[in-house]
Amino acid sequence: MKKIFFLNLIFLSTQIFSQEITKKDCDGYLKQTGLKYLKCIYQFEKTDSKDKIYQFYNWSAFGKTIFTNVEKRKSGYFLISHELNQAIYNEKTFEFEHPITVCQNRKLTEKEFKDFENILNKNKFWEKQTYDLKPICTDGFGIVFQALHNGDYRNYSNGNCAAQDEYLNVLYAEIKKLLKLY
């Protein structure tokens, strides 16, 4: 069953994080996971140009898969983190369902959000136009980090099985410690 989940998760990840994505793809992923991917929001929804939305997709073939959003909107600063549980095959619909567990859903203080953005600046996040490592294994782990900041969209990936001292792994570890992520 874990192998089926892994293959399904790879299919989801490959489609949603590929260069070309359609509204139909976005609607399908929203239906399957209950979560909106930032690339879908960027391409198909109207957002306020002052909003700042950061989304981390920290996945593992045989461990936990965590989606985390850090957001600044008119109404404040927010953190919401979900764990994507093992997929369940629904024999009635012939589709996989992805149960979601909310790990955190809280307001951030302005200081926490500024500290978060300071980590990005310290790590020269906005200086990188692209960051997309090629996978070096087939059943490991990885991070996809998407950002929508003042109308500028970024989509970075560390592939599969990147070293612990790789850029996104280091950045994510710092952010995880700061925001006390699950």
PDB file of C-alpha atoms in Angstrom:
ATOM      1  CA  MET A   1       0.000   0.000   0.000  1.00  0.00           C
ATOM      2  CA  LYS A   2       2.884   2.393   0.767  1.00  0.00           C
ATOM      3  CA  LYS A   3       4.216   1.891  -2.759  1.00  0.00           C
ATOM      4  CA  ILE A   4       0.804   2.749  -4.222  1.00  0.00           C
ATOM      5  CA  PHE A   5       0.674   5.864  -2.034  1.00  0.00           C
ATOM      6  CA  PHE A   6       4.187   6.829  -3.120  1.00  0.00           C
ATOM      7  CA  LEU A   7       3.386   6.385  -6.819  1.00  0.00           C
ATOM      8  CA  ASN A   8       0.176   8.397  -6.434  1.00  0.00           C
ATOM      9  CA  LEU A   9       2.045  11.123  -4.540  1.00  0.00           C
ATOM     10  CA  ILE A  10       4.732  11.254  -7.234  1.00  0.00           C
ATOM     11  CA  PHE A  11       2.030  11.615  -9.889  1.00  0.00           C
ATOM     12  CA  LEU A  12       0.380  14.441  -7.925  1.00  0.00           C
ATOM     13  CA  SER A  13       3.695  16.180  -7.355  1.00  0.00           C
ATOM     14  CA  THR A  14       4.902  15.813 -10.917  1.00  0.00           C
ATOM     15  CA  GLN A  15       1.715  17.230 -12.376  1.00  0.00           C
ATOM     16  CA  ILE A  16       1.160  20.068  -9.944  1.00  0.00           C
ATOM     17  CA  PHE A  17       4.759  21.251  -9.854  1.00  0.00           C
ATOM     18  CA  SER A  18       5.433  20.858 -13.569  1.00  0.00           C
ATOM     19  CA  GLN A  19       5.948  23.922 -15.744  1.00  0.00           C
ATOM     20  CA  GLU A  20       2.541  23.643 -17.429  1.00  0.00           C
ATOM     21  CA  ILE A  21      -0.581  23.330 -15.311  1.00  0.00           C
ATOM     22  CA  THR A  22      -4.223  23.719 -16.229  1.00  0.00           C
ATOM     23  CA  LYS A  23      -7.247  24.865 -14.272  1.00  0.00           C
ATOM     24  CA  LYS A  24      -8.520  21.284 -14.535  1.00  0.00           C
ATOM     25  CA  ASP A  25      -5.298  20.029 -12.860  1.00  0.00           C
ATOM     26  CA  CYS A  26      -5.734  22.557 -10.049  1.00  0.00           C
ATOM     27  CA  ASP A  27      -9.381  21.636  -9.534  1.00  0.00           C
ATOM     28  CA  GLY A  28      -8.448  17.944  -9.429  1.00  0.00           C
ATOM     29  CA  TYR A  29      -5.749  18.454  -6.802  1.00  0.00           C
ATOM     30  CA  LEU A  30      -8.027  20.633  -4.723  1.00  0.00           C
ATOM     31  CA  LYS A  31     -10.668  17.885  -4.871  1.00  0.00           C
ATOM     32  CA  GLN A  32      -8.163  15.154  -3.945  1.00  0.00           C
ATOM     33  CA  THR A  33      -6.261  16.938  -1.191  1.00  0.00           C
ATOM     34  CA  GLY A  34      -8.487  19.792  -0.077  1.00  0.00           C
ATOM     35  CA  LEU A  35      -5.490  22.114  -0.450  1.00  0.00           C
ATOM     36  CA  LYS A  36      -4.787  24.902  -2.923  1.00  0.00           C
ATOM     37  CA  TYR A  37      -1.332  24.920  -4.445  1.00  0.00           C
ATOM     38  CA  LEU A  38       0.251  28.331  -4.709  1.00  0.00           C
ATOM     39  CA  LYS A  39       0.967  27.941  -8.408  1.00  0.00           C
ATOM     40  CA  CYS A  40      -2.777  27.421  -8.949  1.00  0.00           C
ATOM     41  CA  ILE A  41      -3.611  30.492  -6.885  1.00  0.00           C
ATOM     42  CA  TYR A  42      -1.045  32.515  -8.829  1.00  0.00           C
ATOM     43  CA  GLN A  43      -2.268  31.411 -12.255  1.00  0.00           C
ATOM     44  CA  PHE A  44      -6.021  31.188 -11.777  1.00  0.00           C
ATOM     45  CA  GLU A  45      -7.129  33.385  -8.870  1.00  0.00           C
ATOM     46  CA  LYS A  46      -7.079  37.097  -8.305  1.00  0.00           C
ATOM     47  CA  THR A  47      -4.926  38.037  -5.324  1.00  0.00           C
ATOM     48  CA  ASP A  48      -4.121  41.367  -3.747  1.00  0.00           C
ATOM     49  CA  SER A  49      -0.701  42.491  -4.968  1.00  0.00           C
ATOM     50  CA  LYS A  50       0.253  43.283  -1.360  1.00  0.00           C
ATOM     51  CA  ASP A  51      -0.419  39.726  -0.164  1.00  0.00           C
ATOM     52  CA  LYS A  52       2.589  37.561   0.578  1.00  0.00           C
ATOM     53  CA  ILE A  53       2.055  33.822   0.471  1.00  0.00           C
ATOM     54  CA  TYR A  54       4.745  31.209   1.002  1.00  0.00           C
ATOM     55  CA  GLN A  55       4.055  27.498   0.606  1.00  0.00           C
ATOM     56  CA  PHE A  56       6.316  24.595   1.565  1.00  0.00           C
ATOM     57  CA  TYR A  57       5.672  21.078   0.401  1.00  0.00           C
ATOM     58  CA  ASN A  58       7.978  18.823   2.447  1.00  0.00           C
ATOM     59  CA  TRP A  59       7.449  15.286   1.234  1.00  0.00           C
ATOM     60  CA  SER A  60       8.886  11.882   1.995  1.00  0.00           C
ATOM     61  CA  ALA A  61       8.290   8.627   0.185  1.00  0.00           C
ATOM     62  CA  PHE A  62       8.032   6.658   3.413  1.00  0.00           C
ATOM     63  CA  GLY A  63       7.447   9.301   6.074  1.00  0.00           C
ATOM     64  CA  LYS A  64       5.343  12.366   6.665  1.00  0.00           C
ATOM     65  CA  THR A  65       4.317  14.758   3.930  1.00  0.00           C
ATOM     66  CA  ILE A  66       3.680  18.269   5.231  1.00  0.00           C
ATOM     67  CA  PHE A  67       2.111  21.275   3.450  1.00  0.00           C
ATOM     68  CA  THR A  68       2.725  24.595   5.172  1.00  0.00           C
ATOM     69  CA  ASN A  69       1.476  28.056   4.252  1.00  0.00           C
ATOM     70  CA  VAL A  70       2.890  31.246   5.763  1.00  0.00           C
ATOM     71  CA  GLU A  71       0.800  34.237   4.728  1.00  0.00           C
ATOM     72  CA  LYS A  72       0.516  37.983   5.115  1.00  0.00           C
ATOM     73  CA  ARG A  73      -2.896  39.295   4.166  1.00  0.00           C
ATOM     74  CA  LYS A  74      -4.779  42.479   4.950  1.00  0.00           C
ATOM     75  CA  SER A  75      -6.246  40.809   8.023  1.00  0.00           C
ATOM     76  CA  GLY A  76      -2.901  39.737   9.484  1.00  0.00           C
ATOM     77  CA  TYR A  77      -0.238  37.028   9.485  1.00  0.00           C
ATOM     78  CA  PHE A  78      -1.073  33.336   9.419  1.00  0.00           C
ATOM     79  CA  LEU A  79       0.490  29.888   9.544  1.00  0.00           C
ATOM     80  CA  ILE A  80      -1.370  26.756   8.578  1.00  0.00           C
ATOM     81  CA  SER A  81       0.271  23.371   8.303  1.00  0.00           C
ATOM     82  CA  HIS A  82      -1.288  20.089   7.152  1.00  0.00           C
ATOM     83  CA  GLU A  83      -0.049  16.526   7.183  1.00  0.00           C
ATOM     84  CA  LEU A  84      -1.065  14.529   4.137  1.00  0.00           C
ATOM     85  CA  ASN A  85      -1.841  11.048   5.405  1.00  0.00           C
ATOM     86  CA  GLN A  86      -1.505   7.797   3.514  1.00  0.00           C
ATOM     87  CA  ALA A  87      -3.790   7.724   0.497  1.00  0.00           C
ATOM     88  CA  ILE A  88      -6.931   5.593   0.704  1.00  0.00           C
ATOM     89  CA  TYR A  89      -8.374   4.031  -2.418  1.00  0.00           C
ATOM     90  CA  ASN A  90     -12.124   4.651  -2.719  1.00  0.00           C
ATOM     91  CA  GLU A  91     -13.625   1.680  -4.552  1.00  0.00           C
ATOM     92  CA  LYS A  92     -16.869   3.573  -5.241  1.00  0.00           C
ATOM     93  CA  THR A  93     -15.236   6.502  -7.035  1.00  0.00           C
ATOM     94  CA  PHE A  94     -12.131   4.605  -8.236  1.00  0.00           C
ATOM     95  CA  GLU A  95      -9.973   7.463  -6.958  1.00  0.00           C
ATOM     96  CA  PHE A  96      -7.429   7.923  -4.195  1.00  0.00           C
ATOM     97  CA  GLU A  97      -8.464  10.106  -1.292  1.00  0.00           C
ATOM     98  CA  HIS A  98      -5.856  11.993   0.681  1.00  0.00           C
ATOM     99  CA  PRO A  99      -6.920  12.422   4.308  1.00  0.00           C
ATOM    100  CA  ILE A 100      -5.576  15.638   5.797  1.00  0.00           C
ATOM    101  CA  THR A 101      -4.656  16.340   9.407  1.00  0.00           C
ATOM    102  CA  VAL A 102      -4.308  19.971  10.449  1.00  0.00           C
ATOM    103  CA  CYS A 103      -1.068  20.224  12.416  1.00  0.00           C
ATOM    104  CA  GLN A 104      -1.109  23.981  13.062  1.00  0.00           C
ATOM    105  CA  ASN A 105      -3.517  26.777  12.288  1.00  0.00           C
ATOM    106  CA  ARG A 106      -2.590  29.985  14.043  1.00  0.00           C
ATOM    107  CA  LYS A 107      -1.998  33.662  13.675  1.00  0.00           C
ATOM    108  CA  LEU A 108       1.602  34.784  13.549  1.00  0.00           C
ATOM    109  CA  THR A 109       2.847  37.920  15.216  1.00  0.00           C
ATOM    110  CA  GLU A 110       4.288  40.654  13.030  1.00  0.00           C
ATOM    111  CA  LYS A 111       7.689  39.895  14.613  1.00  0.00           C
ATOM    112  CA  GLU A 112       7.458  36.196  13.706  1.00  0.00           C
ATOM    113  CA  PHE A 113       6.608  37.106  10.119  1.00  0.00           C
ATOM    114  CA  LYS A 114       9.451  39.652   9.913  1.00  0.00           C
ATOM    115  CA  ASP A 115      11.869  37.096  11.397  1.00  0.00           C
ATOM    116  CA  PHE A 116      10.658  34.610   8.764  1.00  0.00           C
ATOM    117  CA  GLU A 117      11.315  37.111   5.972  1.00  0.00           C
ATOM    118  CA  ASN A 118      14.720  37.940   7.512  1.00  0.00           C
ATOM    119  CA  ILE A 119      15.656  34.262   7.172  1.00  0.00           C
ATOM    120  CA  LEU A 120      14.715  34.429   3.482  1.00  0.00           C
ATOM    121  CA  ASN A 121      16.773  37.577   2.987  1.00  0.00           C
ATOM    122  CA  LYS A 122      19.758  36.178   4.930  1.00  0.00           C
ATOM    123  CA  ASN A 123      19.682  33.112   2.667  1.00  0.00           C
ATOM    124  CA  LYS A 124      19.421  35.331  -0.447  1.00  0.00           C
ATOM    125  CA  PHE A 125      16.110  33.740  -1.408  1.00  0.00           C
ATOM    126  CA  TRP A 126      14.982  36.526  -3.740  1.00  0.00           C
ATOM    127  CA  GLU A 127      18.355  36.629  -5.509  1.00  0.00           C
ATOM    128  CA  LYS A 128      17.739  33.171  -6.982  1.00  0.00           C
ATOM    129  CA  GLN A 129      15.614  33.387 -10.123  1.00  0.00           C
ATOM    130  CA  THR A 130      15.381  29.603 -10.422  1.00  0.00           C
ATOM    131  CA  TYR A 131      16.301  26.650  -8.258  1.00  0.00           C
ATOM    132  CA  ASP A 132      15.386  23.201  -9.500  1.00  0.00           C
ATOM    133  CA  LEU A 133      17.665  20.289  -8.647  1.00  0.00           C
ATOM    134  CA  LYS A 134      17.351  17.050 -10.550  1.00  0.00           C
ATOM    135  CA  PRO A 135      16.413  13.948  -8.520  1.00  0.00           C
ATOM    136  CA  ILE A 136      19.298  11.728  -7.481  1.00  0.00           C
ATOM    137  CA  CYS A 137      17.177   8.809  -6.241  1.00  0.00           C
ATOM    138  CA  THR A 138      13.665   7.450  -6.748  1.00  0.00           C
ATOM    139  CA  ASP A 139      12.268   6.891  -3.263  1.00  0.00           C
ATOM    140  CA  GLY A 140      13.523   9.587  -0.956  1.00  0.00           C
ATOM    141  CA  PHE A 141      12.367  13.013   0.142  1.00  0.00           C
ATOM    142  CA  GLY A 142      12.312  16.578  -1.032  1.00  0.00           C
ATOM    143  CA  ILE A 143      11.095  20.126  -0.596  1.00  0.00           C
ATOM    144  CA  VAL A 144       9.173  22.336  -2.961  1.00  0.00           C
ATOM    145  CA  PHE A 145       9.059  25.971  -1.880  1.00  0.00           C
ATOM    146  CA  GLN A 146       6.707  28.350  -3.659  1.00  0.00           C
ATOM    147  CA  ALA A 147       6.434  32.074  -2.952  1.00  0.00           C
ATOM    148  CA  LEU A 148       4.095  34.809  -4.124  1.00  0.00           C
ATOM    149  CA  HIS A 149       5.461  38.144  -2.956  1.00  0.00           C
ATOM    150  CA  ASN A 150       4.186  41.462  -4.326  1.00  0.00           C
ATOM    151  CA  GLY A 151       3.155  39.785  -7.579  1.00  0.00           C
ATOM    152  CA  ASP A 152       6.501  37.950  -8.002  1.00  0.00           C
ATOM    153  CA  TYR A 153       6.095  34.146  -8.092  1.00  0.00           C
ATOM    154  CA  ARG A 154       8.891  31.645  -7.421  1.00  0.00           C
ATOM    155  CA  ASN A 155       8.844  27.847  -7.490  1.00  0.00           C
ATOM    156  CA  TYR A 156      11.946  26.101  -6.147  1.00  0.00           C
ATOM    157  CA  SER A 157      12.584  22.377  -5.733  1.00  0.00           C
ATOM    158  CA  ASN A 158      15.484  20.400  -4.317  1.00  0.00           C
ATOM    159  CA  GLY A 159      14.632  17.320  -6.364  1.00  0.00           C
ATOM    160  CA  ASN A 160      14.802  14.041  -4.527  1.00  0.00           C
ATOM    161  CA  CYS A 161      17.373  12.914  -1.930  1.00  0.00           C
ATOM    162  CA  ALA A 162      19.298  16.196  -1.732  1.00  0.00           C
ATOM    163  CA  ALA A 163      22.047  16.350   0.892  1.00  0.00           C
ATOM    164  CA  GLN A 164      21.236  17.755   4.337  1.00  0.00           C
ATOM    165  CA  ASP A 165      23.465  20.782   3.639  1.00  0.00           C
ATOM    166  CA  GLU A 166      21.641  21.569   0.376  1.00  0.00           C
ATOM    167  CA  TYR A 167      20.114  25.081   0.123  1.00  0.00           C
ATOM    168  CA  LEU A 168      16.381  24.280   0.588  1.00  0.00           C
ATOM    169  CA  ASN A 169      17.039  21.712   3.328  1.00  0.00           C
ATOM    170  CA  VAL A 170      19.047  24.303   5.286  1.00  0.00           C
ATOM    171  CA  LEU A 171      16.481  27.058   4.658  1.00  0.00           C
ATOM    172  CA  TYR A 172      13.581  24.805   5.669  1.00  0.00           C
ATOM    173  CA  ALA A 173      15.377  23.710   8.867  1.00  0.00           C
ATOM    174  CA  GLU A 174      15.836  27.351   9.898  1.00  0.00           C
ATOM    175  CA  ILE A 175      12.202  28.188   9.139  1.00  0.00           C
ATOM    176  CA  LYS A 176      10.959  25.050  10.889  1.00  0.00           C
ATOM    177  CA  LYS A 177      12.892  26.014  14.045  1.00  0.00           C
ATOM    178  CA  LEU A 178      11.736  29.643  13.971  1.00  0.00           C
ATOM    179  CA  LEU A 179       8.055  28.890  13.445  1.00  0.00           C
ATOM    180  CA  LYS A 180       8.062  25.710  15.566  1.00  0.00           C
ATOM    181  CA  LEU A 181       6.693  23.688  12.672  1.00  0.00           C
ATOM    182  CA  TYR A 182       5.453  20.157  13.147  1.00  0.00           C
TER     183      TYR A 182
END
